[in-house]
Amino acid sequence: MTAQHPSDTQDVLKSRKDAFRIPEGVIYLDGNSLGMLPRHVPARLAEVVTQEWGTSLIRAWNTHDWIDLPTRTGDRIARLIGAPAGTVVACDSTSVNVFKVLSAALALRPQRKVILSDTGNFPTDLYVASGLKELLAKGHELKVVAPEDVRAAITEDVAVLMLTQVDYRTGRLHDMADLTRVAHAAGALAIWDLAHSAGALPVDLAGTKADFAVGCGYKYLNGGPGAPAFLYVAPEHLDKVTSPLTGWMGHEAPFAFDLDYRPVSGVGRMTVGTPAVLSLSGLHAALDVFEDVDMADIRRKSISLSELFIAEVEARCPQLELVSPRDPQARGSQVSFRFEEGYTVMQALIARGVIGDFRAPDVMRFGFAPLYLSHGEIVDAAAILADILATGSWDRPEFRTRANVT
Ligand SMILES: *Cc1c(COP(=O)(O)O)cnc(C)c1O
């Protein structure tokens, strides 16, 4: 039985918890890695499989509008990230979308050669940038500086500033409006990876004038394992950008079967091949849980949950060192603590039903998805963590075995 906490009585989002299928005995602090399953999604997916696929067959591309699922899903995500309708499309993985938007951005700044990023970026973004640079073979340089040095490193030779807004390891939040402004003043373009932002905090893509953005469908958006990602192109670039992956789904008239490529107008030109209808349907349906939700309420609750977690853990677990910014305004919706035996302690914690995750070399990471967490659960999670540390019950061989996925 979860403890009661006074903040839960004033929680305007508390009824949203019922929208999720929450396993008995689990306190889920990993919605930043894989969001929980909304209750209505299995039935919706069954319907897509048996009715739409099973009965309508090929006709469903038209009768169930499968063909527009990427842009229909993109429009639902757009509302959560401050983007106008018609600027977001759900497709491919975040890694592939980084490739596409980075290539498109570099093509808009042909005279410049520097891609600027930081050491807090998620490695796949840097790997993709490095691979693209080799492929282009035009002498681009990938410059990676410490997060606090980014602002000063935005010089007139930078073509593209490419950052992840919320650091996946520490939760440190970049000031998107400020850095985008500085980038534009220097003549550069800005790409933002919203993997740990979308669905977790208010994002204002239009207001901050970001040029491009990408993000994940399976984290705070609860789209399910391997759900399609999304990408955003600012309205002023929409009809200027070129995708490096010119597939038929980005063509103006895919069913004309012309031998020449002509990009469709709008964000659809950033799509490549046949949409993943099953997983897109899951993501599209999962986004129902955000209907009528104000992102400001999500942010308020996220801060309240994370502040409570830090206070509880610091009061009970002196062994752990906070690695996330202490100022909640400088943090996303996650909190991380450093402990040398963090991996082992995390496995012991998971065995007790408190699911967080671990990031090498020594970071225990806890994510707070405000739609399905209560303050009472936060207090319980901290108490269980404290018990594991105080009793040394984590120190067992079975918790030391490293799994493939941490
Ligand atoms: C989770 C995450 C990704 C994941 O990319 P995939 O292509 O979906 O594997 C990319 N970038 C960031 C910043 C992430 O946090």
Coordinates of C-alpha atoms and ligand atoms in Angstrom, one line a residue:
M1 CA 0.0 0.0 0.0
T2 CA 1.4 3.3 -1.1
A3 CA 2.0 6.0 1.5
Q4 CA -0.3 9.0 1.5
H5 CA 1.3 12.4 1.0
P6 CA -0.4 15.7 1.5
S7 CA 0.6 17.0 -2.0
D8 CA -1.4 14.2 -3.6
T9 CA -4.7 15.7 -2.5
Q10 CA -4.0 18.9 -4.5
D11 CA -2.7 17.1 -7.5
V12 CA -4.7 18.2 -10.6
L13 CA -3.2 15.3 -12.6
K14 CA -3.9 12.5 -10.1
S15 CA -6.9 11.1 -12.0
R16 CA -4.7 10.5 -15.1
K17 CA -3.0 7.6 -13.3
D18 CA -6.1 5.6 -14.0
A19 CA -5.4 5.9 -17.7
F20 CA -2.4 3.7 -17.3
R21 CA -2.0 0.0 -16.7
I22 CA 0.3 0.0 -13.6
P23 CA 1.6 -3.4 -12.5
E24 CA 1.0 -4.4 -8.9
G25 CA 3.9 -3.6 -6.6
V26 CA 5.8 -1.4 -9.1
I27 CA 6.9 2.2 -8.5
Y28 CA 8.0 3.2 -12.0
L29 CA 10.7 5.8 -12.1
D30 CA 11.8 4.9 -15.7
G31 CA 9.2 6.6 -17.8
N32 CA 12.1 8.6 -19.3
S33 CA 13.4 5.4 -20.9
L34 CA 10.2 3.5 -21.7
G35 CA 6.9 5.1 -20.9
M36 CA 4.1 3.1 -19.3
L37 CA 1.3 1.4 -21.2
P38 CA -1.9 3.4 -21.4
R39 CA -4.8 1.2 -20.6
H40 CA -6.7 1.7 -23.8
V41 CA -3.8 1.0 -26.2
P42 CA -4.0 -2.8 -26.3
A43 CA -7.6 -2.8 -27.4
R44 CA -6.8 -0.1 -30.0
L45 CA -3.9 -2.1 -31.3
A46 CA -6.0 -5.2 -31.5
E47 CA -8.6 -3.3 -33.5
V48 CA -5.9 -2.1 -35.9
V49 CA -4.6 -5.6 -36.4
T50 CA -7.9 -7.5 -36.6
Q51 CA -10.2 -4.9 -38.2
E52 CA -8.0 -2.6 -40.1
W53 CA -5.4 -5.0 -41.3
G54 CA -7.3 -8.2 -41.0
T55 CA -10.5 -7.1 -42.7
S56 CA -9.9 -3.9 -44.6
L57 CA -6.5 -5.2 -45.8
I58 CA -4.8 -2.9 -48.5
R59 CA -8.0 -0.7 -48.6
A60 CA -7.1 0.5 -45.1
W61 CA -4.4 2.8 -46.5
N62 CA -7.3 4.9 -47.7
T63 CA -10.3 3.9 -45.5
H64 CA -8.4 4.1 -42.2
D65 CA -6.1 6.9 -43.5
W66 CA -3.0 4.9 -42.7
I67 CA -1.1 7.0 -45.2
D68 CA -1.5 10.2 -43.1
L69 CA -0.6 8.5 -39.8
P70 CA 2.9 10.1 -39.7
T71 CA 1.5 13.7 -40.1
R72 CA -1.7 13.1 -38.0
T73 CA 0.5 11.7 -35.2
G74 CA 3.0 14.6 -35.7
D75 CA 0.2 17.1 -35.3
R76 CA -0.7 15.6 -31.9
I77 CA 2.9 15.8 -30.7
A78 CA 3.1 19.4 -32.1
R79 CA 0.7 20.7 -29.5
L80 CA 3.0 19.3 -26.7
I81 CA 6.1 21.0 -28.0
G82 CA 4.8 24.4 -29.0
A83 CA 4.9 23.7 -32.8
P84 CA 2.3 24.8 -35.3
A85 CA 0.2 22.1 -37.1
G86 CA 2.0 20.8 -40.2
T87 CA 5.5 21.2 -38.9
V88 CA 6.0 17.8 -37.1
V89 CA 6.0 14.3 -38.5
A90 CA 6.3 11.0 -36.6
C91 CA 8.6 8.6 -38.4
D92 CA 11.8 6.6 -38.2
S93 CA 14.0 6.5 -35.1
T94 CA 15.5 9.5 -33.4
S95 CA 18.9 8.6 -34.7
V96 CA 17.7 8.5 -38.3
N97 CA 15.9 11.8 -37.8
V98 CA 19.1 13.4 -36.4
F99 CA 20.8 12.3 -39.6
K100 CA 18.1 13.9 -41.8
V101 CA 17.7 17.2 -40.0
L102 CA 21.4 17.7 -39.5
S103 CA 22.0 17.0 -43.2
A104 CA 19.2 19.4 -44.1
A105 CA 20.6 22.1 -41.8
L106 CA 24.1 21.8 -43.1
A107 CA 22.8 22.2 -46.6
L108 CA 21.2 25.6 -45.6
R109 CA 24.7 26.8 -44.4
P110 CA 27.0 25.6 -47.2
Q111 CA 29.8 28.1 -46.5
R112 CA 30.2 27.0 -42.9
K113 CA 31.9 23.8 -41.6
V114 CA 31.4 23.5 -37.9
I115 CA 28.8 21.4 -36.1
L116 CA 28.8 22.4 -32.5
S117 CA 27.6 20.1 -29.8
D118 CA 28.4 19.2 -26.2
T119 CA 29.6 16.3 -24.0
G120 CA 26.2 16.1 -22.4
N121 CA 24.7 15.0 -25.7
F122 CA 23.4 11.5 -26.1
P123 CA 26.1 9.5 -27.9
T124 CA 23.9 8.4 -30.8
D125 CA 23.5 12.1 -31.8
L126 CA 27.3 12.5 -31.9
Y127 CA 27.8 9.2 -33.7
V128 CA 25.3 10.2 -36.4
A129 CA 27.0 13.7 -36.8
S130 CA 30.4 12.0 -37.1
G131 CA 29.1 9.5 -39.7
L132 CA 27.4 12.2 -41.7
K133 CA 30.5 14.4 -41.7
E134 CA 32.5 11.5 -43.1
L135 CA 29.8 10.7 -45.7
L136 CA 29.6 14.3 -46.9
A137 CA 33.4 14.6 -47.1
K138 CA 33.2 18.4 -47.4
G139 CA 35.6 19.1 -44.5
H140 CA 33.0 19.5 -41.7
E141 CA 34.3 19.6 -38.1
L142 CA 32.3 18.2 -35.2
K143 CA 33.2 20.3 -32.2
V144 CA 32.1 19.0 -28.8
V145 CA 32.6 21.2 -25.8
A146 CA 31.4 21.0 -22.2
P147 CA 27.8 22.0 -21.7
E148 CA 28.7 25.2 -19.8
D149 CA 31.0 26.3 -22.6
V150 CA 28.5 26.0 -25.4
R151 CA 27.4 29.6 -25.4
A152 CA 30.9 31.0 -25.7
A153 CA 31.7 28.5 -28.5
I154 CA 29.0 29.8 -30.8
T155 CA 31.3 31.6 -33.2
E156 CA 30.8 32.8 -36.8
D157 CA 32.1 29.6 -38.3
V158 CA 29.4 27.4 -36.7
A159 CA 26.9 26.1 -39.3
V160 CA 24.7 24.2 -36.8
L161 CA 24.3 24.1 -33.1
M162 CA 23.0 20.6 -32.2
L163 CA 22.1 20.0 -28.6
T164 CA 19.9 17.8 -26.5
Q165 CA 17.8 20.0 -24.2
V166 CA 17.8 17.7 -21.2
D167 CA 21.0 15.8 -20.5
Y168 CA 20.1 12.1 -20.4
R169 CA 22.5 11.4 -17.6
T170 CA 22.2 14.4 -15.2
G171 CA 19.0 16.0 -16.2
R172 CA 20.7 19.3 -16.8
L173 CA 18.4 21.6 -18.8
H174 CA 19.8 23.9 -21.5
D175 CA 18.2 27.3 -22.0
M176 CA 16.8 26.7 -25.4
A177 CA 15.6 30.2 -26.1
D178 CA 18.9 31.8 -25.1
L179 CA 21.2 29.4 -27.0
T180 CA 19.0 29.5 -30.1
R181 CA 19.1 33.3 -30.0
V182 CA 22.9 33.3 -29.7
A183 CA 23.2 30.8 -32.5
H184 CA 21.0 32.9 -34.8
A185 CA 22.9 36.1 -34.0
A186 CA 26.1 34.3 -35.1
G187 CA 24.3 33.2 -38.3
A188 CA 24.0 29.5 -37.3
L189 CA 21.0 27.2 -37.2
A190 CA 19.8 25.3 -34.1
I191 CA 18.7 21.7 -33.8
W192 CA 17.2 20.5 -30.6
D193 CA 16.9 16.9 -29.5
L194 CA 13.8 16.8 -27.3
A195 CA 14.1 13.1 -26.3
H196 CA 13.8 13.9 -22.6
S197 CA 11.6 17.0 -23.0
A198 CA 8.6 16.0 -25.1
G199 CA 5.8 15.2 -22.7
A200 CA 7.9 16.0 -19.7
L201 CA 8.0 19.8 -19.8
P202 CA 6.6 22.7 -21.8
V203 CA 8.6 23.3 -24.9
D204 CA 8.0 26.3 -27.1
L205 CA 9.6 25.5 -30.5
A206 CA 7.8 28.3 -32.3
G207 CA 8.6 30.9 -29.6
T208 CA 12.2 30.0 -29.3
K209 CA 12.5 30.0 -33.1
A210 CA 14.4 26.6 -33.1
D211 CA 15.1 25.6 -36.7
F212 CA 14.8 21.9 -36.3
A213 CA 14.0 19.4 -33.6
V214 CA 13.8 15.6 -33.1
G215 CA 12.6 13.5 -30.2
C216 CA 11.5 10.0 -29.0
G217 CA 8.1 8.4 -29.2
Y218 CA 8.7 5.8 -26.5
K219 CA 9.9 7.9 -23.6
Y220 CA 7.5 10.4 -22.0
L221 CA 5.1 10.1 -24.9
N222 CA 4.4 6.4 -24.0
G223 CA 4.3 5.1 -27.6
G224 CA 5.7 1.7 -26.7
P225 CA 9.0 0.0 -27.3
G226 CA 10.7 1.2 -30.4
A227 CA 7.8 3.6 -31.2
P228 CA 8.5 6.0 -34.1
A229 CA 10.3 9.2 -33.3
F230 CA 9.3 12.7 -34.5
L231 CA 11.0 15.6 -36.2
Y232 CA 10.2 19.2 -36.5
V233 CA 11.1 21.7 -39.3
A234 CA 10.4 25.4 -38.6
P235 CA 7.8 26.9 -41.0
E236 CA 10.3 29.2 -42.7
H237 CA 12.5 26.2 -43.7
L238 CA 9.7 23.8 -44.7
D239 CA 9.8 24.3 -48.4
K240 CA 13.6 24.9 -48.5
V241 CA 14.9 21.8 -46.8
T242 CA 16.2 18.8 -48.6
S243 CA 16.2 15.3 -47.1
P244 CA 19.3 13.2 -47.6
L245 CA 17.0 10.2 -47.7
T246 CA 14.8 10.9 -50.7
G247 CA 12.4 8.0 -50.6
W248 CA 9.0 7.7 -52.2
M249 CA 7.0 8.7 -49.2
G250 CA 8.6 12.2 -49.3
H251 CA 7.7 12.5 -53.0
E252 CA 5.1 14.9 -54.2
A253 CA 3.2 12.1 -55.9
P254 CA 4.3 8.7 -54.7
F255 CA 1.7 6.9 -56.7
A256 CA 2.5 8.6 -59.9
F257 CA 5.7 6.4 -59.9
D258 CA 7.7 9.0 -61.7
L259 CA 11.4 8.2 -62.2
D260 CA 12.4 11.6 -60.9
Y261 CA 12.3 12.7 -57.3
R262 CA 10.3 15.8 -56.5
P263 CA 9.8 16.6 -52.8
V264 CA 6.3 17.1 -51.5
S265 CA 5.8 20.6 -50.0
G266 CA 5.7 20.6 -46.2
V267 CA 7.2 18.4 -43.5
G268 CA 6.2 15.2 -45.3
R269 CA 9.3 15.6 -47.4
M270 CA 11.3 14.4 -44.4
T271 CA 9.7 11.0 -44.5
V272 CA 11.3 8.1 -46.4
G273 CA 9.5 4.8 -46.8
T274 CA 6.3 3.1 -45.9
P275 CA 5.1 4.2 -42.4
A276 CA 5.2 1.6 -39.5
V277 CA 1.4 1.5 -39.2
L278 CA 1.3 -0.8 -36.1
S279 CA 3.7 1.1 -34.0
L280 CA 2.4 4.5 -35.3
S281 CA -1.1 3.5 -34.3
G282 CA 0.1 2.6 -30.8
L283 CA 1.8 6.0 -30.5
H284 CA -1.1 7.9 -31.9
A285 CA -3.5 6.2 -29.5
A286 CA -1.1 6.6 -26.5
L287 CA -1.2 10.4 -27.1
D288 CA -4.8 10.4 -25.9
V289 CA -3.6 10.6 -22.3
F290 CA -2.3 14.1 -23.0
E291 CA -5.7 15.3 -24.2
D292 CA -6.7 18.4 -22.2
V293 CA -3.5 18.3 -20.2
D294 CA -1.8 21.6 -19.6
M295 CA 2.0 21.1 -19.9
A296 CA 2.4 23.8 -17.2
D297 CA 0.6 21.4 -14.8
I298 CA 3.0 18.6 -15.9
R299 CA 6.0 20.8 -15.2
R300 CA 4.7 21.9 -11.8
K301 CA 4.1 18.3 -10.7
S302 CA 7.4 17.1 -12.2
I303 CA 9.3 19.7 -10.1
S304 CA 7.3 18.9 -7.0
L305 CA 8.0 15.1 -7.4
S306 CA 11.7 15.6 -8.1
E307 CA 12.2 18.1 -5.2
L308 CA 10.5 15.6 -2.9
F309 CA 12.6 12.7 -4.1
I310 CA 15.9 14.7 -3.6
A311 CA 14.8 15.8 -0.1
E312 CA 13.8 12.2 0.9
V313 CA 16.9 10.6 -0.6
E314 CA 19.4 13.1 0.9
A315 CA 17.8 12.8 4.3
R316 CA 18.0 9.0 4.3
C317 CA 20.9 8.0 2.0
P318 CA 24.0 10.0 2.8
Q319 CA 26.1 7.6 0.7
L320 CA 24.5 9.0 -2.5
E321 CA 25.8 12.1 -4.2
L322 CA 23.3 14.3 -6.3
V323 CA 24.6 14.8 -9.8
S324 CA 21.6 16.7 -11.1
P325 CA 21.3 20.4 -10.8
R326 CA 19.9 21.4 -7.5
D327 CA 17.9 24.2 -9.0
P328 CA 14.7 22.7 -10.3
Q329 CA 14.5 25.3 -13.1
A330 CA 17.8 24.0 -14.4
R331 CA 16.6 20.4 -14.4
G332 CA 14.4 18.3 -16.6
S333 CA 12.1 15.6 -15.2
Q334 CA 14.8 13.3 -13.8
V335 CA 17.1 13.1 -10.9
S336 CA 20.4 11.2 -10.8
F337 CA 22.6 10.2 -7.9
R338 CA 26.2 8.9 -8.1
F339 CA 27.2 5.8 -6.2
E340 CA 30.2 3.6 -7.0
E341 CA 28.1 0.5 -6.7
G342 CA 25.2 2.2 -8.4
Y343 CA 24.5 -0.7 -10.9
T344 CA 24.2 -3.3 -8.1
V345 CA 22.1 -1.1 -5.9
M346 CA 19.8 -0.4 -8.8
Q347 CA 19.3 -4.1 -9.5
A348 CA 18.4 -4.6 -5.8
L349 CA 16.0 -1.7 -6.0
I350 CA 14.3 -3.1 -9.1
A351 CA 14.0 -6.5 -7.3
R352 CA 12.0 -4.6 -4.7
G353 CA 9.7 -3.1 -7.4
V354 CA 11.2 0.4 -7.6
I355 CA 12.3 0.6 -11.3
G356 CA 14.9 3.2 -12.2
D357 CA 17.9 2.7 -14.4
F358 CA 21.7 3.0 -14.5
R359 CA 24.0 5.0 -16.7
A360 CA 27.7 4.1 -16.8
P361 CA 29.9 4.6 -15.0
D362 CA 28.2 5.2 -11.7
V363 CA 24.9 7.0 -12.2
M364 CA 21.6 5.9 -10.7
R365 CA 18.9 7.6 -12.7
F366 CA 15.3 8.2 -11.7
G367 CA 12.7 9.7 -14.1
F368 CA 9.4 11.3 -13.0
A369 CA 6.5 11.0 -15.4
P370 CA 3.9 13.3 -13.8
L371 CA 0.9 11.6 -15.5
Y372 CA 1.2 8.3 -13.5
L373 CA 3.3 9.0 -10.4
S374 CA 2.2 10.1 -7.0
H375 CA 4.1 11.9 -4.2
G376 CA 3.3 8.9 -1.9
E377 CA 5.1 6.6 -4.3
I378 CA 8.1 8.9 -4.2
V379 CA 8.3 8.7 -0.4
D380 CA 8.0 4.9 -0.6
A381 CA 10.7 4.6 -3.3
A382 CA 13.1 6.7 -1.2
A383 CA 12.3 4.6 1.9
I384 CA 13.0 1.3 0.0
L385 CA 16.3 2.7 -1.4
A386 CA 17.3 3.8 2.1
D387 CA 16.5 0.3 3.5
I388 CA 18.6 -1.4 0.8
L389 CA 21.6 0.9 1.5
A390 CA 21.3 0.7 5.3
T391 CA 20.9 -3.1 5.5
G392 CA 23.5 -3.8 2.7
S393 CA 20.9 -6.1 1.1
W394 CA 22.1 -4.9 -2.3
D395 CA 25.5 -6.6 -1.9
R396 CA 24.6 -9.9 -3.4
P397 CA 26.1 -11.7 -6.4
E398 CA 22.9 -11.9 -8.4
F399 CA 22.7 -8.1 -8.4
R400 CA 26.2 -7.8 -9.9
T401 CA 25.5 -9.6 -13.2
R402 CA 25.4 -7.1 -15.9
A403 CA 22.5 -7.4 -18.3
N404 CA 22.8 -6.3 -22.0
V405 CA 20.5 -3.3 -21.4
T406 CA 21.0 -1.2 -18.3
Ligands
LIG1 C1 16.8 8.1 -26.1 C2 17.6 9.0 -26.9 C3 17.8 8.8 -28.3 C4 17.4 7.4 -28.8 O1 17.5 7.3 -30.2 P1 17.0 6.1 -30.9 O2 17.3 6.3 -32.3 O3 15.5 6.0 -30.6 O4 17.6 4.8 -30.4 C5 18.4 9.7 -29.1 N1 18.8 10.9 -28.5 C6 18.6 11.2 -27.2 C7 19.0 12.5 -26.7 C8 18.0 10.2 -26.4 O5 17.8 10.5 -25.1

